[in-house]
Tab-separated table of C-alpha atoms in Angstrom:
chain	number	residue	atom	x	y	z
C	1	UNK	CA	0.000	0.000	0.000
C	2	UNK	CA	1.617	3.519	-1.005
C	3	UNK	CA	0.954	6.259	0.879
C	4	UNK	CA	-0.316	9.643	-0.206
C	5	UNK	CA	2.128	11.816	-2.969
C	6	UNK	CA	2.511	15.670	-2.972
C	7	UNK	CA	3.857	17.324	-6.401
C	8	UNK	CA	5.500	19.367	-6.382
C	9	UNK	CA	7.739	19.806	-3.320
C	10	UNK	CA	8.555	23.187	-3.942
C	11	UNK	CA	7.040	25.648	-5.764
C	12	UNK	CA	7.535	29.634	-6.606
C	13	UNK	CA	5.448	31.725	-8.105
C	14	UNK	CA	4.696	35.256	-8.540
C	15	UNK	CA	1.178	37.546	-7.643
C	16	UNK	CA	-1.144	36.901	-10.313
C	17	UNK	CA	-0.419	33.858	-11.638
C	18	UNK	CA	-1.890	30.689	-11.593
C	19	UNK	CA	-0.935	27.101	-9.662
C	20	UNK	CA	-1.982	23.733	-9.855
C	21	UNK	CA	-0.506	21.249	-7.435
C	22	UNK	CA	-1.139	17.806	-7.504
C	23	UNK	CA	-2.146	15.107	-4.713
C	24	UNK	CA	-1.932	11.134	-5.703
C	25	UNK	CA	-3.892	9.899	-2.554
C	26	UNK	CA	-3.773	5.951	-1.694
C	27	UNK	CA	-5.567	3.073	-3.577
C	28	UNK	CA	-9.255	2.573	-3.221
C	29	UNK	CA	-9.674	6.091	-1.133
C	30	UNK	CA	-12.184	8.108	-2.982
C	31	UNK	CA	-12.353	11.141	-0.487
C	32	UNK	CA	-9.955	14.016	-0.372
C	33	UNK	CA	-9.462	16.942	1.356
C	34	UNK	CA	-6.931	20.134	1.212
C	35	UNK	CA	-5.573	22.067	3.755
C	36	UNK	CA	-3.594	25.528	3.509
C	37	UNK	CA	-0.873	25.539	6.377
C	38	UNK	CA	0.354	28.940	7.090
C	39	UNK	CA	4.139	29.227	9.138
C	40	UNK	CA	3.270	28.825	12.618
C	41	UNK	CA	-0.323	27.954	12.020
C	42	UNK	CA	-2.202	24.459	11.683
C	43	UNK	CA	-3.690	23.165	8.578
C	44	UNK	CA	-7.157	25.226	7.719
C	45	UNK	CA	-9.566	23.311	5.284
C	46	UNK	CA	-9.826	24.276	1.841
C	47	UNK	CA	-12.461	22.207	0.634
C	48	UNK	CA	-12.760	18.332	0.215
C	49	UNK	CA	-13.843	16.025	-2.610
C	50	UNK	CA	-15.824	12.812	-2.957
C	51	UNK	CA	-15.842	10.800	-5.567
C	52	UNK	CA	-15.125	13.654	-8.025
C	53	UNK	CA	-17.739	16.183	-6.546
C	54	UNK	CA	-17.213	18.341	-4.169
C	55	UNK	CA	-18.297	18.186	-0.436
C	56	UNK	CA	-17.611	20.771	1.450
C	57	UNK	CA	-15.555	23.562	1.135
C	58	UNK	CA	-14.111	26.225	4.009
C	59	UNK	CA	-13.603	29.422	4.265
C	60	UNK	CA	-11.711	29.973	0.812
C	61	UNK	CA	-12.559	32.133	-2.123
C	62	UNK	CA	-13.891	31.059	-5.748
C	63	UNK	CA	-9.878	31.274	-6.869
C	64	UNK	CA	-9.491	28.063	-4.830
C	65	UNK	CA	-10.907	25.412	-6.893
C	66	UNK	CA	-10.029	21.608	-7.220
C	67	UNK	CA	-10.709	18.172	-9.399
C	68	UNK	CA	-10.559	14.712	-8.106
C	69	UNK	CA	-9.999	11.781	-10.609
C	70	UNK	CA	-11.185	8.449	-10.853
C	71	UNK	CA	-7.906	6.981	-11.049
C	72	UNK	CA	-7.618	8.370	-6.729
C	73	UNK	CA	-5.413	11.919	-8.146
C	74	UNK	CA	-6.145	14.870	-7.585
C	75	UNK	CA	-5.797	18.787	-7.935
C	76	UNK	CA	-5.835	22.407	-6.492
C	77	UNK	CA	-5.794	25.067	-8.363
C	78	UNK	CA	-5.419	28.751	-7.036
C	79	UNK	CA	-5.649	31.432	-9.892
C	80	UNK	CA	-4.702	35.187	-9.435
C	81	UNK	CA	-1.758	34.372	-6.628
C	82	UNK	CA	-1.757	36.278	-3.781
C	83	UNK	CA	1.060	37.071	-1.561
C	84	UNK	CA	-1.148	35.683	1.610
C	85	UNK	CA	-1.031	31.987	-0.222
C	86	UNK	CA	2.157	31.738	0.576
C	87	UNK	CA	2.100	28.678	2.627
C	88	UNK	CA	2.566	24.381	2.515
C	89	UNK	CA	-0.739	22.815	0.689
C	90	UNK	CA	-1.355	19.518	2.259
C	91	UNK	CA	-3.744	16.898	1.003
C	92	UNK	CA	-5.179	13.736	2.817
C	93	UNK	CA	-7.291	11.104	1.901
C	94	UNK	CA	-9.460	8.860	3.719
C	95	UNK	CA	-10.765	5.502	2.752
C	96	UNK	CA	-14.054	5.282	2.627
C	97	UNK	CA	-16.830	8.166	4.073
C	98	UNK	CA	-17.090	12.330	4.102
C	99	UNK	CA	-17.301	12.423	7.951
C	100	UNK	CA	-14.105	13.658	9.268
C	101	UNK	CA	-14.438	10.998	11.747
C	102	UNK	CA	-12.502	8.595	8.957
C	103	UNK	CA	-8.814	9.013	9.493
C	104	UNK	CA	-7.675	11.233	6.970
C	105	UNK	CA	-3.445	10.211	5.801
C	106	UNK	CA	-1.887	12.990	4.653
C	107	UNK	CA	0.585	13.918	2.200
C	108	UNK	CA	4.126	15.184	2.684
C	109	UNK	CA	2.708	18.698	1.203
C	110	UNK	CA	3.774	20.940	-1.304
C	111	UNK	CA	5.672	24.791	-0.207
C	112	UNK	CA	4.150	27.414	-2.356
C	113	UNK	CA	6.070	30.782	-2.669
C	114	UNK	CA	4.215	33.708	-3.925
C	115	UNK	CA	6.727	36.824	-5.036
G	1	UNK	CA	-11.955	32.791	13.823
G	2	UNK	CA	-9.760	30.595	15.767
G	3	UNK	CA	-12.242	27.892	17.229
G	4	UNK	CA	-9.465	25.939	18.644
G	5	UNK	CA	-6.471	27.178	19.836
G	6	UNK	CA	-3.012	25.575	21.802
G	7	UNK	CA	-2.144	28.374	24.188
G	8	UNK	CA	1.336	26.408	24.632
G	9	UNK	CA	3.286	26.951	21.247
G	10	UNK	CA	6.232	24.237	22.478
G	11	UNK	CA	6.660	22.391	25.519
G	12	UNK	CA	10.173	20.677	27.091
G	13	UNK	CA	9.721	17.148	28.915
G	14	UNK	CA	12.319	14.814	30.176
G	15	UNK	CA	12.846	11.435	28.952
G	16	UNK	CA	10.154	8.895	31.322
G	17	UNK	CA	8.110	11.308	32.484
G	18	UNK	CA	4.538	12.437	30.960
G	19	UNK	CA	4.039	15.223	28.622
G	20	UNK	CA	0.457	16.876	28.577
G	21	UNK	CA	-0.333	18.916	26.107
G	22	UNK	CA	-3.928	21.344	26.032
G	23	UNK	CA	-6.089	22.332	23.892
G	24	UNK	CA	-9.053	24.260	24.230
G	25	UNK	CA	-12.646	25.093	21.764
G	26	UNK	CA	-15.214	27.388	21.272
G	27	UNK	CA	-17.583	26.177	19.291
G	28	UNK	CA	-20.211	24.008	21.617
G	29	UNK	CA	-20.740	22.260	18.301
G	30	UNK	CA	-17.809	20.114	17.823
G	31	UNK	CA	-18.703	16.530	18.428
G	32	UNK	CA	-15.710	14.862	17.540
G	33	UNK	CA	-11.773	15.335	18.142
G	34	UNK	CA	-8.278	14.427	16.950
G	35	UNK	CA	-4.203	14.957	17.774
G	36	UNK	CA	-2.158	14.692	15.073
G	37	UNK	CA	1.768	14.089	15.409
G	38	UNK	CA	4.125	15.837	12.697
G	39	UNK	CA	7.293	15.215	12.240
G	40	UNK	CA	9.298	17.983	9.862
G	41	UNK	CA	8.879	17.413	6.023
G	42	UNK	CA	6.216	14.925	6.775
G	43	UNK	CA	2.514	15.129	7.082
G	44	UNK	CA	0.733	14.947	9.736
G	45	UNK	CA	-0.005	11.475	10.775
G	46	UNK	CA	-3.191	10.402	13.307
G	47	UNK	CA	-2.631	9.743	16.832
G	48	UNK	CA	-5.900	9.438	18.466
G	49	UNK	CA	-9.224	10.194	18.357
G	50	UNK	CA	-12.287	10.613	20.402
G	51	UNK	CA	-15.712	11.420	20.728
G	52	UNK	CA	-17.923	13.701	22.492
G	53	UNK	CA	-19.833	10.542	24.089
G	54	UNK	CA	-16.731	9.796	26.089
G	55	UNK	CA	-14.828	11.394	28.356
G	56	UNK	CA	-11.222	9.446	27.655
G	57	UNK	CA	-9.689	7.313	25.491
G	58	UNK	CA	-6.399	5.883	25.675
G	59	UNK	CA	-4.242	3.931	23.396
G	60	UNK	CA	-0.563	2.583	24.830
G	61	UNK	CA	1.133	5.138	26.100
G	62	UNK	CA	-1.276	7.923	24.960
G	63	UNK	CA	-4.559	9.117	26.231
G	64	UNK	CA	-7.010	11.494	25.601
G	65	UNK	CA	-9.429	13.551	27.872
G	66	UNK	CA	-12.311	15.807	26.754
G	67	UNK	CA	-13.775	18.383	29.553
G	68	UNK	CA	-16.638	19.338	27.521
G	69	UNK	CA	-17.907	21.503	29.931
G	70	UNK	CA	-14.415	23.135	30.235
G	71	UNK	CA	-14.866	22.898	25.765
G	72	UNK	CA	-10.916	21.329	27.387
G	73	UNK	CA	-9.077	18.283	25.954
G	74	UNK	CA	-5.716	17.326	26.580
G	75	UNK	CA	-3.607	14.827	25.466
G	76	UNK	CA	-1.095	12.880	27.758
G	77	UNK	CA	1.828	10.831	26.842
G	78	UNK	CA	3.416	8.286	29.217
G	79	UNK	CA	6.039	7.619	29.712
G	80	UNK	CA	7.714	9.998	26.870
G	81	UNK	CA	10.422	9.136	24.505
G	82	UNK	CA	12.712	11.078	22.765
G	83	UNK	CA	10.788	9.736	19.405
G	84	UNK	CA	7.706	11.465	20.705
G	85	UNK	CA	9.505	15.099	19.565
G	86	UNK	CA	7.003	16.612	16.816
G	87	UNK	CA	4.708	19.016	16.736
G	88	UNK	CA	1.524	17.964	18.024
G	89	UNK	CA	-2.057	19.320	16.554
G	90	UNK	CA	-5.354	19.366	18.614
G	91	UNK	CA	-8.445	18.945	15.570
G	92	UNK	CA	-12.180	19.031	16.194
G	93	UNK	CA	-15.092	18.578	13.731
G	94	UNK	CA	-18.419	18.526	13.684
G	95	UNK	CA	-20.735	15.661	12.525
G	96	UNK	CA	-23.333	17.829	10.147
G	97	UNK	CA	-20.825	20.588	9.349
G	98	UNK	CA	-18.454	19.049	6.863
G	99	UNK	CA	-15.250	21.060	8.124
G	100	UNK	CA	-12.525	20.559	10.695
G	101	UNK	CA	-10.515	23.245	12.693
G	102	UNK	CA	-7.051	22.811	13.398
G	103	UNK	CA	-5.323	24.194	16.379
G	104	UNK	CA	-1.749	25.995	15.578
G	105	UNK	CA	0.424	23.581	17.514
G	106	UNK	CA	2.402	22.346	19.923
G	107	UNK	CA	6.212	21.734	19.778
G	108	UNK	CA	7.062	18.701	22.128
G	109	UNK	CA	10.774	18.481	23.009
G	110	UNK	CA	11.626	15.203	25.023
G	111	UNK	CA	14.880	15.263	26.312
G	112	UNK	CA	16.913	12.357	26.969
């Protein structure tokens, strides 16, 4: 069993443009969630996706938008970078439900820079 | 709006004895809570869980209590080991609000 994959690692952009990074979660988990984890703060939730739709969302704007795909990848995609996103995007997947109450594995994350 | 917060941003045990680190909510609506362990350049990784129909759960050398009057839980480790050194997260949720809150963390240092 492979855990959950973060590309990339690293990442730097500049304000205004537009990032996708990538989440491979582990076999035969079709829910996924994303979490923004600014320095010195815990994860916040983005939004989460089951089985390609998605089920709840947090306190993020419309710029903040994701896919899920059948083959247990995913993506989040931030458009018009802000300074403020400057932070390490973590994804975790859980096996089988939406309730947080499944234990979510997470991913090693990816550190976004925003110039 | 921080809905759960660690007041202790790090805390410094020695090796043996037990580490307890707080966390505290607001919202009366949380019904179900988490610590996560992270170790650096790795996610964060489940420790334990429990829910609001208890009042402790334990699991080897870790255990769990929730004060829900006190909206208090705190998680105690015994006896600590230098492997336990991470930063540990305090997570609630609620069962019809699909969302969880994060605290910001607790640095555990066990010395040897």
């Amino acid at each position: 069993e492979t855990g959950v994959t973060q590309s990339p690692t690293h990442l730097i952009k500049t304000r205004g443009q537009q990032v996708t990074l990538r989440c491979s979660s582990q076999s035969g988990h079709n829910t996924v969630s994303w979490y923004q984890q600014a320095l010195g703060q815990g994860p916040q939730f983005i939004f989460q996706y089951y089985r390609e739709e998605e089920n709840g969302r947090g306190n993020f704007p419309p710029r903040f938008s994701g896919l899920q795909f059948p083959n247990y990848s995913s993506e989040l995609n931030v458009n018009a970078l802000e300074l403020d996103d400057s932070a390490l995007y973590l994804c975790a997947s859980s096996p089988t439900g939406t309730s947080f109450t499944d234990t979510q594995y997470f991913g090693p994350g990816t550190r976004l820079t925003v110039l | 709006d921080q809905q759960v917060k660690q007041n202790s941003p790090s805390l410094s045990v020695q090796e043996g004895r037990i580490s307890i680190l707080n966390c505290d909510y607001t919202n009366s609506m949380f019904d179900y809570f988490l610590w996560y362990k992270k170790y650096p350049a790795e996610g964060p990784t489940f420790l334990i869980s429990i829910s609001s129909i208890k009042d402790k759960n334990e699991d080897g050398r870790f255990t769990v209590f929730l004060n829900k009057s006190a909206k208090h839980l705190s998680l105690h480790i015994v006896p600590s080991q230098p492997g336990d050194s991470a930063v540990y997260f305090c997570a609630a949720s609620a069962r019809n609000n699909n969302d969880m809150r994060f605290g910001a963390g607790t640095r555990l240092t066990v010395k040897p």
